[in-house]
Amino acid sequence: MQGLGRLGWVAVSGLLVALLAACSVEPTYKRPDAAAPAAFKEAPIAAKDAGTWKAAQPADDAHRGEWWSVFGDATLNQLEEQAAAANQDLKAAAARVQQARAVTRSARASWFPSLDAGFGPTRERLSPASQFLPDDRNVPTQTLWRAQGTVSYEADLFGRVSSNVNAARADAQQSEALFRSVQLALQADVAQNYFQLRQFDSQVDLFRRTVALREDALKLAERRFKEGDISELDVSQARNELATAQADAVGVARQRAASEHSLAILLGKAPADFSFPETPLAPVAVRIPPGLPSALLERRPDIAAAERAMAAANARVGLAKSAFFPQLDITGSFGYESATLGDLFKWSTRTFLLGPFAGTALTLPIFDGGRRQAGLDQARARYDEQVAQYREQVLVAFREVEDNLSDLRLLDDQMKAQNDAVNASQRAAHLSRTQYEEGQVSYLNVIDSERSVLVSQVQASQLQGVQAVATVNLIRALGGGWGDDTKIGNASPQQGAAQDTQQMAKR
C-alpha cells in the first residue's frame, strides 16, 4: 500500500505539472488589421474591375520565379544568376537566417532534459560541529571521489519555455522574410543598374553622333570662311559647340563608368574584373498588371517580416508574464561515490538522488522592486511598437505601388510628347542648316536648332531609362511577382520555395 501510495503521488505530481504547463499566459496572437483599399488608385480601369476583394493569405515564401525574364533579355538573365551566386549582402542575409534557426533549435532544447556526466575528486575537511563532535576534536581531511550523471529539467510552467520557443521561431521566420527581401532588392538593383547602364550607353552613342555632326559643321564653317562667305565669328562658334559636345560626352562616359562599377559590386566582383560592352537601351514595352491590394500583403517579404516581428513581440509578452508565476527546476543525480579511487565503481559505492520531487527547486517570486512589472510593460510597449511599424509598412507598400503605377502611366504620355519634340526639333535643325548653307540665316540659328535636337534626344533617352527602372520598381513593389496564374519557368511555387531554401542553406 505504501508503494502504491508513492506511485499515486508521482502520478498526481506529474499531472499537476502538466496542467500548469498547459496554462500558458501568452496572449493569443492575432494579426492586427491594416487599412487597405479595394483597388489601386493609379491602376488601369480594366485592372480595377478585374477580381474582387479577398482577405490576404500570407504567401511571402512562395517562389517568385525569374521575374526579370519578362524583359526577354538574355544578358540580364545572366547578370541575375551571377548576382544570386556571388553577392555578399545576400550571403550575409543567408548567414543571419542560419543564426536565427540555430537560436530556435537552442530554445526548443529547453523542452527536453539535459544530461551531464562528471568525474573527479573533492578535497574537503568537515568542521567538528557539522559532525556533532566536540570543538577540540580533530576531523581529518579526506578526499572523496565521484563519478556520476546529472539530469536537470525546467518544467514548462505557465508556458515559460513555450513562449520563448514561439518568440525564437517567429524571429527565425522574420529572418527568412528579411532574406527574401534582400534577395528581391538585389534582383531589382541588378535590373535597375543594368537598364541605367544601357541608358548611359544610349547617351554615349547620341553624343558620339553629335560630336561627329559638330565636326562636320566646323569643317563647313572653316571652308566657307576661307571662301569669304562668313566671318571668323561663325568658325569660333562652331568650335565652341564642338568642344561643348565633347565635354558633355566625357561627362556621360564618367557616369557610365560609375554605373558599371556599381553593377560589378552587385555581382560580387571587383570593378577591375568586370566590363560591360556598350549596348544602347531599347524601349521597354513590358506592362505589369498590379493585381489586388490584398495580394500585395501576401507577397511582400518586408510586410511578412514586420508581421513576424509582431508575433515574436507577442510571445515575449507571455514570457514576461510567466515571470510572475512559480518556476520549477527539476534535478537528479546518480552514480558512484567513494573515499578511494580503487573502490569508486564498486556496487556498494553507488549513490542517487531520486523521488517525485527530489532535487526540485520551486521558486515563487515575492518582491523584486517592480523589475518584473517593468519587464512586462516593456514587452507590451514593444508589441505596440511592432504593430505600428507593421501598419506603417503596409501603407508604405501601397504608396510604392501607386507611385510606380502613376509613373508608368504618365511616362507613356510624356514619352509620346517627347518623341514629337524630337521630330519637330530635327525638322527645324534640317531647315536651319539648309537656310544657312543658302545664306538666308546666321549660324546662330543653326546652333540653337541643333542644341534643341540634342536636348530633346537626351531627354527622350532618359525617359526610356526611367520607364525601364519604373517597371522594375513596380515589380519590386508588388513583391517580385504578380498574378496567381503567372508561370515563369517550370518550377511550381512550392518547388521553387524549396529550391530557394536549399540554395540559401548552401550559401
Coordinates of C-alpha atoms in Angstrom, one line a residue:
M1 CA 0.0 0.0 0.0
Q2 CA 2.8 2.3 0.8
G3 CA 4.5 1.7 -2.5
L4 CA 1.2 2.2 -4.3
G5 CA 0.8 5.5 -2.4
R6 CA 4.1 6.7 -3.7
L7 CA 3.2 5.8 -7.3
G8 CA 0.0 7.7 -6.8
W9 CA 1.8 10.7 -5.5
V10 CA 4.2 10.6 -8.5
A11 CA 1.2 10.4 -10.9
V12 CA -0.6 13.3 -9.2
S13 CA 2.6 15.4 -9.2
G14 CA 3.2 14.8 -12.9
L15 CA -0.4 15.5 -13.7
L16 CA -0.2 18.8 -11.8
V17 CA 3.0 19.9 -13.6
A18 CA 1.3 19.0 -17.0
L19 CA -1.7 21.1 -16.1
L20 CA 0.4 24.1 -15.1
A21 CA 2.4 23.8 -18.3
A22 CA -0.8 23.8 -20.3
C23 CA -1.9 27.1 -18.6
S24 CA 0.1 29.4 -20.8
V25 CA -0.1 33.1 -20.0
E26 CA 0.9 34.1 -23.5
P27 CA -1.7 36.3 -25.2
T28 CA -3.4 34.7 -28.2
Y29 CA -1.8 36.1 -31.3
K30 CA -4.0 37.7 -34.0
R31 CA -2.6 39.7 -36.8
P32 CA -3.9 43.3 -36.5
D33 CA -6.0 44.7 -39.2
A34 CA -4.3 47.2 -41.6
A35 CA -6.2 49.7 -43.7
A36 CA -6.2 48.5 -47.3
P37 CA -8.1 49.8 -50.4
A38 CA -10.2 47.5 -52.6
A39 CA -8.2 48.5 -55.7
F40 CA -5.2 50.6 -56.6
K41 CA -6.0 54.3 -57.4
E42 CA -3.5 54.5 -60.2
A43 CA -4.2 51.1 -61.8
P44 CA -5.8 51.0 -65.2
I45 CA -9.6 50.8 -65.3
A46 CA -9.5 47.2 -66.5
A47 CA -7.3 46.2 -63.6
K48 CA -9.6 47.8 -61.1
D49 CA -12.6 45.9 -62.4
A50 CA -10.8 42.5 -62.5
G51 CA -11.3 40.3 -59.5
T52 CA -12.9 41.0 -56.1
W53 CA -11.6 41.8 -52.7
K54 CA -10.4 38.9 -50.6
A55 CA -8.6 38.6 -47.3
A56 CA -4.8 38.3 -47.6
Q57 CA -3.3 34.9 -47.1
P58 CA 0.4 35.4 -46.4
A59 CA 2.5 33.8 -49.2
D60 CA 5.8 35.7 -48.8
D61 CA 7.6 32.3 -49.1
A62 CA 6.0 31.5 -52.4
H63 CA 8.5 31.1 -55.2
R64 CA 8.6 34.3 -57.3
G65 CA 10.3 32.7 -60.3
E66 CA 12.7 34.5 -62.5
W67 CA 10.5 37.6 -62.9
W68 CA 13.2 39.5 -64.8
S69 CA 12.8 37.1 -67.7
V70 CA 9.7 39.0 -68.8
F71 CA 12.1 41.6 -70.3
G72 CA 13.3 38.9 -72.7
D73 CA 16.9 40.0 -72.2
A74 CA 19.5 37.1 -72.1
T75 CA 22.2 39.4 -70.7
L76 CA 20.0 40.5 -67.8
N77 CA 19.3 36.8 -67.1
Q78 CA 23.0 36.0 -66.8
L79 CA 23.7 39.0 -64.6
E80 CA 20.9 38.0 -62.2
E81 CA 22.3 34.5 -62.0
Q82 CA 25.8 35.8 -61.2
A83 CA 24.4 38.2 -58.5
A84 CA 22.5 35.3 -56.8
A85 CA 25.6 33.2 -56.7
A86 CA 28.2 35.8 -55.6
N87 CA 26.6 38.8 -53.9
Q88 CA 28.0 39.3 -50.4
D89 CA 24.9 41.1 -48.9
L90 CA 22.8 38.1 -49.9
K91 CA 25.4 35.7 -48.3
A92 CA 25.3 37.8 -45.1
A93 CA 21.5 37.6 -45.1
A94 CA 21.6 33.9 -45.6
A95 CA 24.0 33.6 -42.7
R96 CA 21.6 35.6 -40.5
V97 CA 18.9 33.1 -41.3
Q98 CA 21.1 30.2 -40.2
Q99 CA 21.9 32.1 -37.0
A100 CA 18.2 32.6 -36.3
R101 CA 17.4 28.9 -37.0
A102 CA 20.2 27.9 -34.6
V103 CA 18.6 30.1 -31.9
T104 CA 15.3 28.4 -32.5
R105 CA 16.9 25.0 -32.1
S106 CA 18.5 26.1 -28.9
A107 CA 15.2 27.3 -27.5
R108 CA 13.5 24.1 -28.4
A109 CA 16.2 22.2 -26.5
S110 CA 14.6 23.6 -23.3
W111 CA 11.7 21.2 -23.8
F112 CA 14.0 18.3 -23.1
P113 CA 16.0 17.4 -20.0
S114 CA 19.8 17.9 -20.1
L115 CA 22.1 15.1 -19.1
D116 CA 25.7 15.6 -17.9
A117 CA 28.4 13.3 -16.7
G118 CA 31.3 14.1 -14.4
F119 CA 34.3 12.5 -12.8
G120 CA 36.8 13.8 -10.3
P121 CA 38.0 14.1 -6.7
T122 CA 36.9 16.6 -4.0
R123 CA 39.3 17.5 -1.2
E124 CA 37.5 18.6 1.9
R125 CA 37.7 19.0 5.7
L126 CA 34.5 19.0 7.7
S127 CA 34.1 21.0 10.9
P128 CA 33.6 19.2 14.2
A129 CA 30.3 21.0 14.7
S130 CA 28.9 19.6 11.5
Q131 CA 29.7 16.1 12.7
F132 CA 28.2 16.7 16.2
L133 CA 31.7 16.4 17.8
P134 CA 33.3 18.5 20.5
D135 CA 35.0 21.6 19.3
D136 CA 38.5 20.3 20.1
R137 CA 38.0 17.1 18.2
N138 CA 40.3 16.8 15.1
V139 CA 38.4 15.9 11.9
P140 CA 40.9 14.6 9.3
T141 CA 40.9 16.0 5.8
Q142 CA 39.6 13.5 3.3
T143 CA 39.4 13.0 -0.5
L144 CA 36.1 12.0 -1.9
W145 CA 35.9 10.5 -5.5
R146 CA 32.7 10.9 -7.5
A147 CA 31.6 9.6 -10.9
Q148 CA 28.0 10.5 -11.5
G149 CA 25.5 11.7 -14.0
T150 CA 23.2 14.7 -13.5
V151 CA 19.8 15.3 -15.1
S152 CA 18.2 18.7 -15.0
Y153 CA 14.9 19.9 -16.4
E154 CA 12.8 23.1 -16.3
A155 CA 9.1 22.4 -16.2
D156 CA 7.2 24.5 -18.7
L157 CA 5.1 26.1 -16.1
F158 CA 2.7 28.7 -17.4
G159 CA 4.2 28.5 -20.9
R160 CA 7.6 29.9 -19.9
V161 CA 9.5 27.7 -22.2
S162 CA 6.9 27.6 -24.9
S163 CA 6.7 31.3 -25.1
N164 CA 10.5 31.5 -25.5
V165 CA 10.3 28.9 -28.3
N166 CA 7.5 30.8 -30.1
A167 CA 9.5 34.0 -29.9
A168 CA 12.6 32.3 -31.3
R169 CA 10.5 30.6 -34.1
A170 CA 9.0 34.0 -35.1
D171 CA 12.4 35.6 -35.1
A172 CA 13.7 32.9 -37.5
Q173 CA 10.7 33.4 -39.8
Q174 CA 11.3 37.1 -39.7
S175 CA 15.0 36.4 -40.7
E176 CA 13.8 34.3 -43.6
A177 CA 11.4 37.0 -44.8
L178 CA 14.2 39.6 -44.5
F179 CA 16.4 37.3 -46.5
R180 CA 13.8 37.2 -49.3
S181 CA 13.6 41.0 -49.0
V182 CA 17.3 41.3 -49.5
Q183 CA 17.1 38.8 -52.4
L184 CA 14.3 40.8 -54.1
A185 CA 16.2 44.1 -53.5
L186 CA 19.3 42.6 -55.1
Q187 CA 17.4 41.3 -58.1
A188 CA 15.8 44.7 -58.6
D189 CA 19.0 46.6 -58.1
V190 CA 20.8 44.5 -60.7
A191 CA 18.0 45.1 -63.2
Q192 CA 17.9 48.8 -62.4
N193 CA 21.6 49.2 -62.7
Y194 CA 21.6 47.2 -65.9
F195 CA 19.0 49.4 -67.6
Q196 CA 20.6 52.6 -66.3
L197 CA 23.9 51.5 -67.7
R198 CA 22.3 50.8 -71.1
Q199 CA 20.7 54.3 -70.9
F200 CA 24.1 55.8 -70.5
D201 CA 25.2 53.8 -73.5
S202 CA 22.4 55.3 -75.5
Q203 CA 23.6 58.8 -74.4
V204 CA 27.2 57.9 -75.2
D205 CA 26.1 56.9 -78.7
L206 CA 24.0 60.0 -79.0
F207 CA 26.9 62.3 -78.0
R208 CA 29.2 60.4 -80.3
R209 CA 26.9 61.2 -83.2
T210 CA 26.5 64.7 -82.0
V211 CA 30.3 65.2 -81.9
A212 CA 30.6 63.9 -85.5
L213 CA 27.9 66.4 -86.6
R214 CA 29.7 69.2 -84.8
E215 CA 33.0 68.2 -86.5
D216 CA 31.2 68.3 -89.9
A217 CA 29.7 71.7 -89.0
L218 CA 33.2 73.0 -88.1
K219 CA 34.6 71.8 -91.4
L220 CA 31.8 73.5 -93.3
A221 CA 32.3 76.8 -91.4
E222 CA 36.1 76.7 -92.0
R223 CA 35.5 76.1 -95.7
R224 CA 33.0 78.9 -96.0
F225 CA 35.3 81.2 -94.0
K226 CA 38.1 80.5 -96.5
E227 CA 35.8 81.3 -99.3
G228 CA 34.8 84.6 -97.7
D229 CA 31.1 83.7 -97.2
I230 CA 31.1 84.0 -93.4
S231 CA 33.1 85.8 -90.7
E232 CA 35.5 84.2 -88.2
L233 CA 32.8 84.5 -85.6
D234 CA 30.9 81.6 -87.1
V235 CA 34.1 79.5 -87.1
S236 CA 34.6 80.3 -83.4
Q237 CA 31.0 79.4 -82.5
A238 CA 31.3 76.1 -84.4
R239 CA 34.5 75.3 -82.4
N240 CA 32.7 76.2 -79.2
E241 CA 29.8 73.8 -80.0
L242 CA 32.2 71.0 -80.9
A243 CA 34.2 71.4 -77.6
T244 CA 30.9 71.6 -75.6
A245 CA 29.7 68.4 -77.2
Q246 CA 33.0 66.7 -76.5
A247 CA 32.9 67.8 -72.8
D248 CA 29.3 66.5 -72.5
A249 CA 30.3 63.2 -74.0
V250 CA 33.1 62.8 -71.4
G251 CA 30.6 63.6 -68.6
V252 CA 28.3 60.9 -69.8
A253 CA 31.2 58.5 -70.0
R254 CA 32.2 59.3 -66.4
Q255 CA 28.6 58.5 -65.3
R256 CA 28.7 55.3 -67.2
A257 CA 31.9 54.2 -65.6
A258 CA 30.4 54.7 -62.1
S259 CA 27.3 52.8 -63.1
E260 CA 29.4 49.9 -64.4
H261 CA 31.4 49.8 -61.1
S262 CA 28.1 49.7 -59.1
L263 CA 26.9 46.7 -61.2
A264 CA 30.2 44.9 -60.6
I265 CA 29.8 45.2 -56.8
L266 CA 26.2 43.8 -57.1
L267 CA 27.7 40.8 -58.9
G268 CA 30.2 40.2 -56.2
K269 CA 33.1 41.3 -58.4
A270 CA 35.8 43.9 -58.2
P271 CA 35.3 46.7 -60.7
A272 CA 38.6 45.9 -62.3
D273 CA 37.4 42.4 -63.1
F274 CA 34.1 43.5 -64.8
S275 CA 33.4 45.3 -68.0
F276 CA 30.2 45.7 -69.9
P277 CA 30.0 46.1 -73.6
E278 CA 28.3 49.2 -74.9
T279 CA 24.7 48.4 -75.6
P280 CA 22.2 51.2 -76.2
L281 CA 18.9 50.8 -74.4
A282 CA 15.8 49.8 -76.4
P283 CA 12.4 50.9 -75.2
V284 CA 10.8 48.6 -72.6
A285 CA 7.3 47.6 -73.6
V286 CA 6.5 45.3 -70.7
R287 CA 3.3 46.1 -68.9
I288 CA 2.8 44.7 -65.4
P289 CA -0.8 44.0 -64.0
P290 CA -0.9 45.2 -60.4
G291 CA -3.5 42.7 -59.1
L292 CA -5.4 43.3 -55.9
P293 CA -4.0 45.1 -52.8
S294 CA -4.7 42.0 -50.7
A295 CA -2.2 40.1 -52.9
L296 CA 0.3 42.8 -52.1
L297 CA 0.1 42.0 -48.4
E298 CA 0.6 38.3 -49.3
R299 CA 3.7 38.7 -51.4
R300 CA 5.8 41.5 -49.9
P301 CA 8.6 39.9 -47.8
D302 CA 9.1 43.2 -45.9
I303 CA 5.5 43.1 -44.7
A304 CA 5.9 39.4 -43.8
A305 CA 9.0 40.3 -41.7
A306 CA 7.1 43.1 -39.9
E307 CA 4.2 40.7 -39.2
R308 CA 6.6 38.0 -37.8
A309 CA 8.2 40.7 -35.6
M310 CA 4.7 41.3 -34.1
A311 CA 4.4 37.6 -33.4
A312 CA 7.7 37.5 -31.7
A313 CA 6.9 40.5 -29.6
N314 CA 3.5 38.9 -28.6
A315 CA 5.3 35.7 -27.5
R316 CA 7.7 37.8 -25.4
V317 CA 4.7 39.4 -23.6
G318 CA 3.8 35.9 -22.5
L319 CA 7.4 35.3 -21.4
A320 CA 7.4 38.4 -19.3
K321 CA 4.0 37.4 -17.8
S322 CA 5.4 34.0 -16.8
A323 CA 8.0 35.7 -14.6
F324 CA 5.2 36.5 -12.1
F325 CA 4.5 32.8 -11.6
P326 CA 6.5 30.0 -9.9
Q327 CA 9.4 28.4 -11.7
L328 CA 10.2 24.7 -11.3
D329 CA 13.6 23.3 -11.9
I330 CA 13.9 19.5 -11.5
T331 CA 17.3 17.9 -11.0
G332 CA 18.5 14.5 -10.2
S333 CA 21.9 12.7 -9.9
F334 CA 23.1 9.1 -9.9
G335 CA 26.5 7.4 -9.9
Y336 CA 29.3 6.3 -7.6
E337 CA 30.9 8.0 -4.6
S338 CA 33.9 6.6 -2.7
A339 CA 36.7 7.7 -0.4
T340 CA 39.3 5.9 -2.5
L341 CA 39.7 5.7 -6.3
G342 CA 40.0 1.9 -6.2
D343 CA 36.7 1.4 -4.6
L344 CA 34.9 4.0 -6.7
F345 CA 33.0 1.6 -9.0
K346 CA 32.0 -1.0 -6.5
W347 CA 28.4 -1.8 -6.2
S348 CA 28.3 -0.6 -2.6
T349 CA 29.5 2.9 -3.6
R350 CA 26.5 3.7 -5.7
T351 CA 24.5 6.8 -4.9
F352 CA 21.5 8.6 -6.2
L353 CA 19.0 11.3 -5.6
L354 CA 15.6 10.5 -6.8
G355 CA 11.9 10.9 -5.8
P356 CA 8.7 12.6 -7.0
F357 CA 10.1 16.0 -6.2
A358 CA 13.6 15.0 -5.1
G359 CA 16.1 17.7 -6.2
T360 CA 13.5 20.1 -7.2
A361 CA 13.6 23.9 -6.7
L362 CA 10.2 25.6 -6.8
T363 CA 10.8 29.3 -6.9
L364 CA 8.0 31.7 -6.1
P365 CA 8.6 35.4 -6.8
I366 CA 7.5 37.6 -3.9
F367 CA 9.2 41.1 -4.2
D368 CA 11.7 42.5 -6.7
G369 CA 11.1 46.2 -6.5
G370 CA 8.9 46.3 -9.7
R371 CA 11.5 44.6 -12.0
R372 CA 9.1 42.0 -13.4
Q373 CA 6.3 44.6 -13.9
A374 CA 8.8 46.8 -15.8
G375 CA 9.8 43.9 -18.0
L376 CA 6.1 43.2 -18.8
D377 CA 5.5 46.9 -19.6
Q378 CA 8.5 46.9 -21.8
A379 CA 7.3 43.8 -23.7
R380 CA 3.8 45.2 -24.2
A381 CA 5.2 48.5 -25.4
R382 CA 7.5 46.6 -27.8
Y383 CA 4.5 44.8 -29.2
D384 CA 2.6 48.1 -29.7
E385 CA 5.7 49.4 -31.5
Q386 CA 5.7 46.4 -33.8
V387 CA 2.0 46.8 -34.6
A388 CA 2.5 50.4 -35.5
Q389 CA 5.6 49.6 -37.7
Y390 CA 3.6 46.8 -39.4
R391 CA 0.7 49.1 -40.3
E392 CA 3.2 51.8 -41.5
Q393 CA 5.0 49.2 -43.7
V394 CA 1.6 48.3 -45.3
L395 CA 1.0 52.0 -46.1
V396 CA 4.5 52.4 -47.5
A397 CA 3.9 49.3 -49.7
F398 CA 0.7 50.7 -51.1
R399 CA 2.4 54.1 -51.7
E400 CA 5.2 52.5 -53.6
V401 CA 2.9 50.6 -55.9
E402 CA 0.8 53.7 -56.5
D403 CA 3.9 55.8 -57.2
N404 CA 5.2 53.4 -59.8
L405 CA 1.8 52.9 -61.4
S406 CA 1.4 56.6 -61.8
D407 CA 5.0 56.9 -63.1
L408 CA 4.4 54.3 -65.8
R409 CA 1.0 55.8 -66.8
L410 CA 2.3 59.4 -67.0
L411 CA 5.6 58.3 -68.6
D412 CA 3.7 56.9 -71.6
D413 CA 2.1 60.3 -72.3
Q414 CA 5.4 62.1 -71.6
M415 CA 7.4 59.9 -73.9
K416 CA 4.9 60.4 -76.7
A417 CA 5.1 64.2 -76.3
Q418 CA 8.9 64.0 -76.1
N419 CA 9.1 61.9 -79.3
D420 CA 7.0 64.6 -81.0
A421 CA 9.5 67.2 -79.7
V422 CA 12.4 65.2 -81.1
N423 CA 10.8 65.0 -84.5
A424 CA 10.0 68.7 -84.5
S425 CA 13.5 69.7 -83.4
Q426 CA 15.1 67.6 -86.1
R427 CA 12.9 69.1 -88.8
A428 CA 13.8 72.6 -87.5
A429 CA 17.5 71.7 -87.5
H430 CA 17.3 70.5 -91.1
L431 CA 15.6 73.6 -92.2
S432 CA 18.0 76.0 -90.4
R433 CA 21.1 74.2 -91.8
T434 CA 19.7 74.3 -95.3
Q435 CA 18.9 78.0 -95.0
Y436 CA 22.3 78.7 -93.5
E437 CA 24.0 77.0 -96.4
E438 CA 22.0 79.2 -98.7
G439 CA 22.9 82.3 -96.7
Q440 CA 19.4 83.1 -95.6
V441 CA 20.1 82.8 -91.8
S442 CA 23.1 83.2 -89.5
Y443 CA 25.0 80.4 -87.9
L444 CA 23.3 81.2 -84.5
N445 CA 20.1 79.8 -85.9
V446 CA 21.9 76.5 -86.7
I447 CA 23.4 76.4 -83.2
D448 CA 20.1 76.9 -81.5
S449 CA 18.3 74.3 -83.6
E450 CA 21.0 71.7 -83.1
R451 CA 21.1 72.3 -79.4
S452 CA 17.3 71.8 -79.3
V453 CA 17.8 68.5 -81.1
L454 CA 20.4 67.3 -78.7
V455 CA 18.4 68.3 -75.6
S456 CA 15.3 66.7 -76.8
Q457 CA 17.1 63.5 -77.8
V458 CA 18.9 63.3 -74.4
Q459 CA 15.6 63.8 -72.6
A460 CA 13.9 61.1 -74.7
S461 CA 16.8 58.7 -73.9
Q462 CA 16.5 59.5 -70.2
L463 CA 12.7 58.9 -70.3
Q464 CA 13.4 55.4 -71.7
G465 CA 15.7 54.6 -68.8
V466 CA 13.2 56.0 -66.3
Q467 CA 10.5 53.8 -67.8
A468 CA 12.6 50.7 -67.6
V469 CA 13.6 51.5 -64.0
A470 CA 10.0 52.3 -63.0
T471 CA 8.9 48.9 -64.5
V472 CA 11.4 47.1 -62.3
N473 CA 10.4 49.2 -59.3
L474 CA 6.7 48.2 -59.8
I475 CA 7.6 44.5 -59.8
R476 CA 9.7 45.1 -56.7
A477 CA 6.8 47.0 -55.0
L478 CA 4.5 44.1 -55.9
G479 CA 6.7 41.7 -54.0
G480 CA 8.7 40.3 -57.0
G481 CA 5.8 38.9 -59.0
W482 CA 2.2 39.4 -60.0
G483 CA -0.9 37.3 -60.6
D484 CA -1.7 33.9 -59.4
D485 CA -1.6 32.5 -62.9
T486 CA 1.8 33.8 -63.9
K487 CA 4.0 31.0 -64.9
I488 CA 7.7 31.8 -65.2
G489 CA 10.0 28.8 -65.6
N490 CA 9.0 25.2 -65.0
A491 CA 9.0 25.0 -61.2
S492 CA 5.8 25.2 -59.1
P493 CA 5.6 27.8 -56.3
Q494 CA 6.1 25.1 -53.7
Q495 CA 9.1 23.6 -55.6
G496 CA 10.6 27.0 -56.1
A497 CA 10.3 27.9 -52.4
A498 CA 12.0 24.6 -51.5
Q499 CA 14.8 25.4 -54.1
D500 CA 15.3 28.9 -52.6
T501 CA 15.6 27.4 -49.1
Q502 CA 18.1 24.8 -50.3
Q503 CA 20.2 27.4 -52.1
M504 CA 20.1 29.6 -49.0
A505 CA 21.3 26.7 -46.9
K506 CA 24.2 26.0 -49.3
R507 CA 25.4 29.6 -49.1

